[in-house]
Coordinates of C-alpha atoms and ligand atoms in Angstrom, one line a residue:
M1 CA -20.1 10.9 3.5
S2 CA -19.1 8.2 5.9
E3 CA -17.5 8.9 9.2
L4 CA -14.9 6.2 8.5
L5 CA -12.5 8.7 6.9
K6 CA -12.7 12.5 6.9
L7 CA -10.6 15.2 5.4
N8 CA -9.9 18.0 7.9
T9 CA -8.6 21.1 6.0
K10 CA -8.7 23.5 8.9
Y11 CA -4.9 23.8 9.1
L12 CA -4.7 24.7 5.4
E13 CA -6.5 28.1 5.8
K14 CA -3.2 30.0 5.6
Y15 CA -2.2 28.2 2.4
I16 CA -5.4 27.8 0.4
A17 CA -8.3 30.3 0.3
P18 CA -11.9 29.1 -0.3
H19 CA -11.9 30.7 -3.7
E20 CA -8.9 28.5 -4.8
M21 CA -10.8 25.4 -3.9
E22 CA -13.8 26.7 -5.8
A23 CA -11.6 27.5 -8.8
M24 CA -10.3 23.9 -8.9
K25 CA -13.8 22.5 -9.0
A26 CA -14.2 22.5 -12.8
Q27 CA -10.8 21.0 -13.4
T28 CA -11.2 18.4 -10.8
M29 CA -14.6 17.3 -12.0
L30 CA -13.3 17.1 -15.5
A31 CA -10.5 14.8 -14.2
A32 CA -13.1 12.9 -12.1
D33 CA -15.4 12.5 -15.2
T34 CA -12.4 11.2 -17.2
V35 CA -12.1 8.4 -14.6
M36 CA -15.8 7.7 -14.2
N37 CA -16.5 7.8 -18.0
K38 CA -13.3 5.9 -18.8
T39 CA -12.3 8.4 -21.5
G40 CA -8.7 9.1 -20.5
E41 CA -5.3 7.6 -21.2
G42 CA -4.8 4.3 -19.5
N43 CA -8.6 3.7 -19.4
D44 CA -8.1 0.0 -19.9
F45 CA -6.8 -0.1 -16.3
L46 CA -9.9 1.0 -14.5
G47 CA -11.1 -2.4 -13.3
W48 CA -10.5 -1.3 -9.6
L49 CA -13.2 1.3 -9.9
D50 CA -16.1 -1.1 -9.7
L51 CA -14.2 -4.0 -8.1
P52 CA -15.7 -3.7 -4.6
V53 CA -19.0 -4.7 -6.0
D54 CA -18.1 -6.4 -9.3
Y55 CA -15.7 -9.1 -8.3
D56 CA -15.5 -12.8 -8.9
K57 CA -17.6 -14.4 -6.0
E58 CA -16.5 -17.9 -6.9
E59 CA -12.9 -16.9 -6.7
F60 CA -13.5 -15.0 -3.5
A61 CA -14.8 -18.2 -1.9
R62 CA -11.8 -20.1 -3.2
I63 CA -9.6 -17.5 -1.6
K64 CA -11.3 -18.1 1.8
A65 CA -10.9 -21.9 1.3
A66 CA -7.2 -21.6 0.4
A67 CA -6.6 -19.4 3.4
A68 CA -8.3 -21.9 5.7
K69 CA -6.2 -24.7 4.2
I70 CA -3.0 -22.8 4.7
K71 CA -4.0 -22.1 8.3
K72 CA -4.6 -25.8 8.9
N73 CA -1.5 -27.2 7.3
S74 CA 1.2 -24.5 7.6
D75 CA 3.2 -22.7 10.3
I76 CA 4.5 -20.3 7.7
L77 CA 3.1 -18.7 4.6
I78 CA 5.8 -17.4 2.2
V79 CA 4.4 -14.6 0.1
I80 CA 6.4 -13.9 -3.0
G81 CA 5.9 -10.7 -5.0
I82 CA 7.3 -7.2 -5.5
G83 CA 5.8 -3.7 -5.9
G84 CA 2.0 -3.9 -6.5
S85 CA 2.2 -7.6 -6.0
Y86 CA 3.5 -7.3 -2.5
L87 CA 3.0 -3.9 -0.8
G88 CA -0.8 -3.8 -0.4
A89 CA -1.0 -7.2 1.3
R90 CA 1.8 -6.5 3.7
A91 CA 0.4 -3.0 4.4
A92 CA -3.1 -4.2 5.2
I93 CA -1.8 -7.1 7.3
E94 CA 0.4 -4.8 9.4
L95 CA -2.3 -2.2 9.9
L96 CA -5.1 -4.7 10.6
K97 CA -3.1 -7.1 12.7
S98 CA 0.4 -5.7 13.7
P99 CA 3.8 -4.9 12.3
M100 CA 4.8 -7.5 14.9
Y101 CA 2.3 -10.0 13.4
N102 CA 4.8 -12.8 13.4
S103 CA 5.5 -12.5 17.1
L104 CA 1.8 -12.4 18.2
K105 CA 0.1 -15.4 19.8
K106 CA -2.2 -16.5 17.0
D107 CA -3.8 -19.4 15.2
T108 CA -2.8 -18.2 11.8
P109 CA 0.6 -18.8 10.1
D110 CA 3.6 -16.5 10.3
I111 CA 4.1 -14.7 7.1
Y112 CA 7.4 -13.9 5.4
Y113 CA 7.7 -11.8 2.3
V114 CA 10.4 -12.7 -0.3
G115 CA 11.0 -11.9 -4.0
N116 CA 10.9 -8.1 -3.2
N117 CA 14.7 -7.9 -3.2
I118 CA 17.6 -9.8 -4.6
S119 CA 19.5 -10.1 -1.4
P120 CA 21.0 -13.6 -0.8
T121 CA 21.4 -12.7 2.9
Y122 CA 17.7 -12.0 3.3
L123 CA 16.6 -15.1 1.4
N124 CA 18.9 -17.3 3.3
E125 CA 17.5 -16.0 6.6
V126 CA 14.0 -16.8 5.6
I127 CA 15.0 -20.2 4.4
S128 CA 16.6 -21.0 7.7
I129 CA 13.5 -19.7 9.6
C130 CA 11.4 -22.2 7.6
E131 CA 13.6 -25.2 8.6
G132 CA 11.6 -27.8 10.5
R133 CA 8.3 -25.9 10.0
D134 CA 5.4 -26.5 7.6
I135 CA 5.2 -24.0 4.9
S136 CA 2.9 -22.9 2.1
V137 CA 3.8 -20.5 -0.7
N138 CA 1.7 -17.8 -2.5
V139 CA 3.6 -16.5 -5.5
I140 CA 2.1 -13.4 -6.9
S141 CA 3.1 -11.9 -10.3
K142 CA 0.7 -10.5 -12.9
S143 CA 3.2 -10.8 -15.7
G144 CA 4.6 -13.9 -14.3
T145 CA 8.1 -12.9 -15.5
T146 CA 9.3 -10.4 -13.0
T147 CA 12.9 -11.4 -12.1
E148 CA 12.9 -10.9 -8.3
P149 CA 9.7 -13.0 -7.5
A150 CA 10.5 -15.5 -10.2
L151 CA 13.9 -16.2 -8.7
A152 CA 12.6 -16.5 -5.2
F153 CA 9.8 -18.8 -6.4
R154 CA 12.4 -21.1 -8.1
V155 CA 14.2 -21.4 -4.7
F156 CA 11.0 -21.9 -2.6
R157 CA 9.3 -24.3 -5.1
D158 CA 12.4 -26.5 -4.9
I159 CA 12.2 -26.4 -1.1
V160 CA 8.5 -27.3 -1.1
I161 CA 9.0 -30.1 -3.6
K162 CA 12.0 -31.6 -1.7
K163 CA 10.0 -31.5 1.5
Y164 CA 6.5 -32.6 0.3
G165 CA 7.1 -34.2 -3.0
R166 CA 5.6 -33.0 -6.3
D167 CA 2.1 -34.1 -5.3
G168 CA 2.3 -32.6 -1.9
A169 CA 3.5 -29.3 -3.4
K170 CA 0.1 -29.0 -5.2
E171 CA -1.5 -28.7 -1.8
R172 CA 0.9 -25.9 -0.8
I173 CA 1.7 -23.7 -3.8
F174 CA -0.8 -21.0 -4.8
C175 CA -0.2 -18.9 -7.8
T176 CA -1.8 -15.5 -8.3
T177 CA -1.2 -14.3 -11.9
D178 CA -2.7 -13.5 -15.3
R179 CA -5.9 -15.4 -16.2
A180 CA -4.4 -17.0 -19.3
K181 CA -0.9 -16.1 -20.2
G182 CA 2.6 -15.8 -18.8
T183 CA 5.4 -18.2 -17.6
L184 CA 3.9 -18.5 -14.1
K185 CA 0.4 -19.4 -15.4
E186 CA 2.0 -22.0 -17.7
L187 CA 4.0 -23.5 -14.9
A188 CA 1.1 -23.5 -12.5
D189 CA -1.1 -25.3 -15.0
K190 CA 1.6 -27.8 -15.8
E191 CA 2.2 -28.6 -12.2
G192 CA -1.4 -28.4 -11.1
Y193 CA -1.0 -25.6 -8.6
E194 CA -4.2 -23.7 -7.7
T195 CA -4.3 -20.3 -9.4
F196 CA -5.9 -17.0 -8.7
V197 CA -6.4 -14.1 -11.1
V198 CA -5.0 -10.6 -11.4
P199 CA -7.6 -9.1 -13.7
D200 CA -6.4 -7.7 -17.0
D201 CA -7.8 -4.3 -16.3
I202 CA -6.2 -3.8 -12.8
G203 CA -2.5 -2.7 -12.6
G204 CA -0.3 -3.9 -9.7
R205 CA -0.5 -0.8 -7.5
F206 CA -4.3 -0.8 -7.7
S207 CA -4.6 -4.6 -7.1
V208 CA -4.7 -5.0 -3.3
L209 CA -8.4 -5.8 -3.2
T210 CA -8.0 -8.6 -5.8
A211 CA -6.6 -12.0 -5.0
V212 CA -3.2 -10.3 -5.0
G213 CA -3.9 -8.9 -1.6
L214 CA -6.9 -10.8 -0.5
L215 CA -5.3 -14.3 -0.2
P216 CA -2.4 -13.2 2.2
I217 CA -4.7 -10.9 4.0
A218 CA -7.3 -13.7 4.6
A219 CA -4.5 -16.1 5.5
A220 CA -3.5 -13.7 8.2
G221 CA -7.0 -14.0 9.7
C222 CA -8.4 -10.7 8.5
D223 CA -12.1 -10.3 7.5
I224 CA -12.0 -9.8 3.8
D225 CA -15.8 -9.4 3.5
A226 CA -15.6 -6.3 5.8
L227 CA -12.6 -5.0 3.8
M228 CA -14.7 -5.3 0.5
E229 CA -17.7 -3.8 2.4
G230 CA -15.7 -0.7 3.3
A231 CA -14.4 -0.4 -0.2
A232 CA -17.9 -0.7 -1.7
L233 CA -19.1 2.2 0.7
A234 CA -16.1 4.2 -0.5
R235 CA -17.0 3.6 -4.1
T236 CA -20.5 5.1 -3.5
D237 CA -19.2 8.0 -1.4
F238 CA -16.3 8.9 -3.7
A239 CA -18.6 9.1 -6.7
K240 CA -20.4 12.1 -5.2
P241 CA -20.2 15.7 -6.4
Y242 CA -17.0 17.8 -5.6
E243 CA -18.5 19.6 -2.6
E244 CA -19.3 16.3 -0.8
N245 CA -16.3 14.3 -2.0
D246 CA -13.2 14.2 0.1
A247 CA -11.2 12.2 -2.5
Y248 CA -11.8 14.9 -5.2
K249 CA -11.0 17.7 -2.6
Y250 CA -7.8 15.9 -1.6
A251 CA -6.8 15.5 -5.3
A252 CA -7.5 19.3 -5.8
I253 CA -5.6 20.3 -2.7
R254 CA -2.5 18.2 -3.7
N255 CA -2.5 19.9 -7.1
I256 CA -3.0 23.4 -5.7
L257 CA 0.0 22.9 -3.3
Y258 CA 2.1 21.4 -6.1
R259 CA 1.5 24.4 -8.3
K260 CA 2.5 26.7 -5.4
G261 CA 5.9 25.0 -5.3
F262 CA 5.4 22.4 -2.7
S263 CA 7.0 19.5 -4.6
A264 CA 6.7 16.7 -2.1
E265 CA 4.0 15.2 0.0
M266 CA 4.9 13.5 3.2
L267 CA 2.3 11.0 4.5
V268 CA 2.6 11.0 8.2
S269 CA 1.1 8.6 10.8
Y270 CA 1.5 8.3 14.5
D271 CA 1.3 4.5 14.6
P272 CA 4.0 2.1 13.5
S273 CA 1.2 -0.2 12.2
Y274 CA 0.6 2.3 9.5
Q275 CA 4.2 2.3 8.2
M276 CA 3.8 -0.2 5.5
M277 CA 0.7 1.5 4.4
T278 CA 2.9 4.5 3.7
E279 CA 5.1 2.3 1.5
W280 CA 1.9 1.3 -0.4
Y281 CA 0.9 4.9 -0.8
K282 CA 4.4 5.8 -2.0
Q283 CA 4.1 3.3 -4.8
L284 CA 0.5 4.2 -5.6
F285 CA 1.2 7.9 -6.0
G286 CA 4.9 7.7 -7.1
E287 CA 4.4 5.2 -9.9
S288 CA 1.1 6.8 -11.0
E289 CA 2.2 10.5 -11.0
G290 CA 5.9 10.6 -11.5
K291 CA 6.0 11.1 -15.2
D292 CA 6.9 13.5 -18.0
S293 CA 9.2 15.3 -15.5
K294 CA 6.3 16.1 -13.3
G295 CA 4.6 14.8 -10.1
L296 CA 4.7 15.3 -6.4
F297 CA 7.4 13.3 -4.7
P298 CA 5.7 11.0 -2.3
T299 CA 7.5 10.4 0.9
A300 CA 6.5 9.3 4.4
A301 CA 7.3 9.4 8.1
T302 CA 6.1 7.8 11.3
F303 CA 5.9 10.1 14.3
S304 CA 6.9 10.6 16.9
T305 CA 10.0 8.6 16.1
D306 CA 10.8 10.6 12.9
L307 CA 10.2 13.9 14.7
H308 CA 13.5 13.0 16.3
S309 CA 15.2 12.5 13.0
M310 CA 13.3 14.4 10.2
G311 CA 11.4 16.8 12.5
Q312 CA 14.2 19.5 12.4
F313 CA 14.1 19.5 8.6
I314 CA 10.4 19.6 8.3
Q315 CA 10.1 22.5 10.8
D316 CA 13.1 24.6 9.7
G317 CA 14.6 23.2 6.5
T318 CA 13.9 23.9 2.8
K319 CA 10.2 24.5 2.3
L320 CA 9.5 21.8 -0.3
L321 CA 6.9 19.7 1.3
F322 CA 3.5 19.5 2.7
E323 CA 2.2 16.8 5.1
T324 CA -0.9 14.6 5.0
V325 CA -1.4 13.5 8.5
V326 CA -3.3 10.3 9.2
D327 CA -5.1 10.8 12.5
I328 CA -6.3 7.3 13.7
K329 CA -9.1 8.2 16.2
K330 CA -9.5 4.8 17.8
P331 CA -6.4 2.8 18.2
K332 CA -6.5 -1.0 18.2
A333 CA -5.6 -1.0 21.8
D334 CA -5.1 1.7 24.5
L335 CA -3.1 1.8 27.6
F336 CA -4.2 3.6 30.7
L337 CA -1.4 5.5 32.4
E338 CA -1.6 5.2 36.1
D339 CA -0.7 8.1 38.5
D340 CA 2.4 7.6 40.6
P341 CA 2.1 9.1 44.1
E342 CA 5.9 9.6 44.2
N343 CA 6.2 11.1 40.8
L344 CA 9.9 10.8 40.8
D345 CA 10.1 11.0 37.0
G346 CA 7.8 14.1 37.0
L347 CA 5.4 12.4 34.5
N348 CA 2.2 12.8 36.5
F349 CA 1.1 15.5 34.1
L350 CA 0.7 12.7 31.5
T351 CA -1.1 10.2 33.7
N352 CA -4.7 9.3 34.7
Q353 CA -5.6 9.1 31.1
N354 CA -5.1 6.8 28.1
M355 CA -1.9 6.9 26.2
S356 CA -3.8 7.6 22.9
V357 CA -4.6 11.0 24.4
V358 CA -0.9 11.7 24.7
N359 CA -0.2 10.5 21.2
H360 CA -3.1 12.8 20.0
K361 CA -1.7 15.8 21.7
A362 CA 1.7 15.2 20.0
L363 CA -0.2 15.1 16.7
E364 CA -2.1 18.4 17.4
G365 CA 1.0 20.2 18.7
T366 CA 3.0 19.1 15.7
V367 CA 0.3 19.9 13.1
I368 CA 0.2 23.4 14.5
A369 CA 4.0 23.8 14.7
H370 CA 4.5 22.6 11.2
S371 CA 1.7 24.5 9.6
E372 CA 2.8 27.7 11.3
G373 CA 6.3 27.0 10.3
G374 CA 5.5 27.0 6.5
V375 CA 4.5 23.4 6.0
P376 CA 0.9 23.0 4.9
N377 CA -0.9 20.2 6.8
I378 CA -3.8 18.1 5.5
V379 CA -5.4 15.9 8.2
L380 CA -7.1 12.6 7.3
E381 CA -9.2 11.5 10.2
M382 CA -9.6 7.7 10.2
A383 CA -12.2 6.3 12.6
D384 CA -10.2 3.2 13.5
T385 CA -8.2 0.4 11.9
T386 CA -10.9 -2.2 11.4
E387 CA -11.2 -4.0 8.0
K388 CA -14.2 -1.9 6.9
T389 CA -12.3 1.4 7.6
V390 CA -9.1 0.1 5.9
G391 CA -11.0 -1.0 2.8
Y392 CA -12.6 2.5 2.7
M393 CA -9.3 4.2 3.0
I394 CA -7.6 2.0 0.3
Y395 CA -10.4 3.0 -2.2
F396 CA -10.1 6.7 -1.1
F397 CA -6.4 6.8 -2.0
E398 CA -7.0 4.9 -5.3
K399 CA -9.7 7.2 -6.4
A400 CA -7.8 10.4 -5.3
C401 CA -4.7 9.1 -7.1
A402 CA -6.5 8.6 -10.4
V403 CA -8.2 12.0 -10.3
S404 CA -5.0 13.7 -9.1
G405 CA -3.0 12.1 -12.0
Y406 CA -5.5 13.3 -14.6
L407 CA -5.4 16.8 -13.0
L408 CA -1.7 16.7 -13.4
G409 CA -2.0 15.8 -17.0
I410 CA -0.4 12.5 -17.0
N411 CA -1.6 8.9 -17.6
P412 CA -1.8 7.5 -14.0
F413 CA -2.0 3.9 -15.0
N414 CA 1.3 3.1 -16.9
Q415 CA 4.8 2.9 -15.6
P416 CA 7.2 3.3 -18.6
G417 CA 10.1 4.4 -16.3
V418 CA 10.2 1.1 -14.5
E419 CA 11.6 -0.6 -17.6
S420 CA 14.9 1.2 -17.8
Y421 CA 16.6 -0.5 -14.9
K422 CA 15.3 -3.8 -15.9
K423 CA 16.8 -3.4 -19.4
N424 CA 20.2 -2.7 -18.0
M425 CA 20.0 -5.4 -15.4
F426 CA 19.0 -8.0 -18.0
A427 CA 21.8 -7.0 -20.3
L428 CA 24.4 -7.1 -17.7
L429 CA 23.2 -10.5 -16.6
G430 CA 23.5 -11.8 -20.1
K431 CA 19.8 -12.4 -20.9
P432 CA 19.5 -13.6 -24.4
G433 CA 18.5 -10.8 -26.8
Y434 CA 20.3 -8.1 -24.9
E435 CA 23.8 -8.7 -26.4
D436 CA 24.3 -5.3 -28.0
H437 CA 23.1 -3.4 -25.0
K438 CA 25.4 -5.5 -22.8
A439 CA 28.4 -4.5 -24.7
A440 CA 27.4 -0.8 -24.6
L441 CA 26.9 -1.0 -20.8
E442 CA 30.1 -2.8 -20.2
A443 CA 32.0 -0.2 -22.1
K444 CA 30.4 2.5 -19.8
L445 CA 31.5 0.4 -16.8
G446 CA 35.0 0.2 -18.2
K447 CA 35.0 -3.6 -18.5
Ligands
PA5_501 O1 2.3 -1.6 -9.9 C1 2.9 -2.3 -10.7 O2 2.5 -2.4 -11.9 C2 4.3 -2.9 -10.4 O3 4.6 -2.5 -9.1 C3 4.1 -4.4 -10.4 O4 3.1 -4.8 -9.5 C4 5.5 -5.0 -10.1 O5 6.4 -4.6 -11.0 C5 5.4 -6.5 -10.1 O6 4.9 -7.0 -11.3 P1 4.3 -8.4 -11.6 O7 3.1 -8.5 -10.7 O8 4.1 -8.5 -13.0 O9 5.4 -9.4 -11.1

């Protein structure tokens, strides 16, 4: 097992006895075999399993070329997408580069994300930021019909065409969508925009290592070869037997705790650069497991800031959650804290050491306080935040999620619940074909 990511279960001793882990072995391996042998429900969405070694190398080269072109001719890249067509790219960029990426001195374009909400205020702000600057657009939608990104694309396509002409737009609009079908694919082919593929057998929330994530990530200047290398290493490691497999053990632990009444998992990190990764995790596990009135509720916090908001509840409130704490061993940058001979602020007990040591003591102190206070703590030790480690971690969560979902007895790869809001929204907006439903909803609204 690689040193890039390690599961530390030492704080769980009070909550899970060794025989309980042993007792979960058979069930977990059955769930794992269901994934590996592709015999379970949703088995046509397992393309992510071998993706780190079995991906389209020609397209991979085109992704790098497109990223280089965007870097050369654009100050801003507009990334349009929602859910699985958005979160992974942003999460990886913020973790690999910075949550303040746009403010960094760099030779890559600023990146703004639109089409992940329907706020006119937000869209107007991004439009005004783009004024007088060169832009490119990467619109990402597997179905090609999702309302939020489709609407934002209509607005930005118009901006690009007005600024650069129809021919110029061909150099600046990149469409990531289905290989053959959908409105976006048809439009792209008609207009001559370069297209990238969301493979049929990979659902949105498992698609970060396809063109969905890779083009924005490459455009931000990240090393996508190393990202795939880390994922490929994880693919080998997380196919190992239960005893040596942290992804399987993590899936087992989550299900043991769930069955003991812990109904929510809080993914905790001690670095704001990890915050969007927790959003990606929330979608991955929430959309995969929240079905048939079952599933752990995935939530997240960034410490120490959230210790000053949620810390009280976690320590003393209703005992409904366990924490999975991401412990980044080597931060991207450290800060040496100098001694102050006057010590007017009384902080010399913190000095003469790197700030990461202080952050780590906060982690250790909190893990002990919470686990002694009735909140089980799993620790995920992450070596660093380089591309290789991040690729490894992404695959870890994907594999654990699939196994955990089958252990729970649900299909981890569909999302039937997402359709309900869409149906109501379309009806209320008067989309053709929804007339009867519109009347029923308006009656409920008293209109
Ligand atoms: O994970 C999923 O399947 C969803 O989050 C989708 O990615 C999201 O709804 C966007 O869909 P699409 O890429 O078809 O626009």
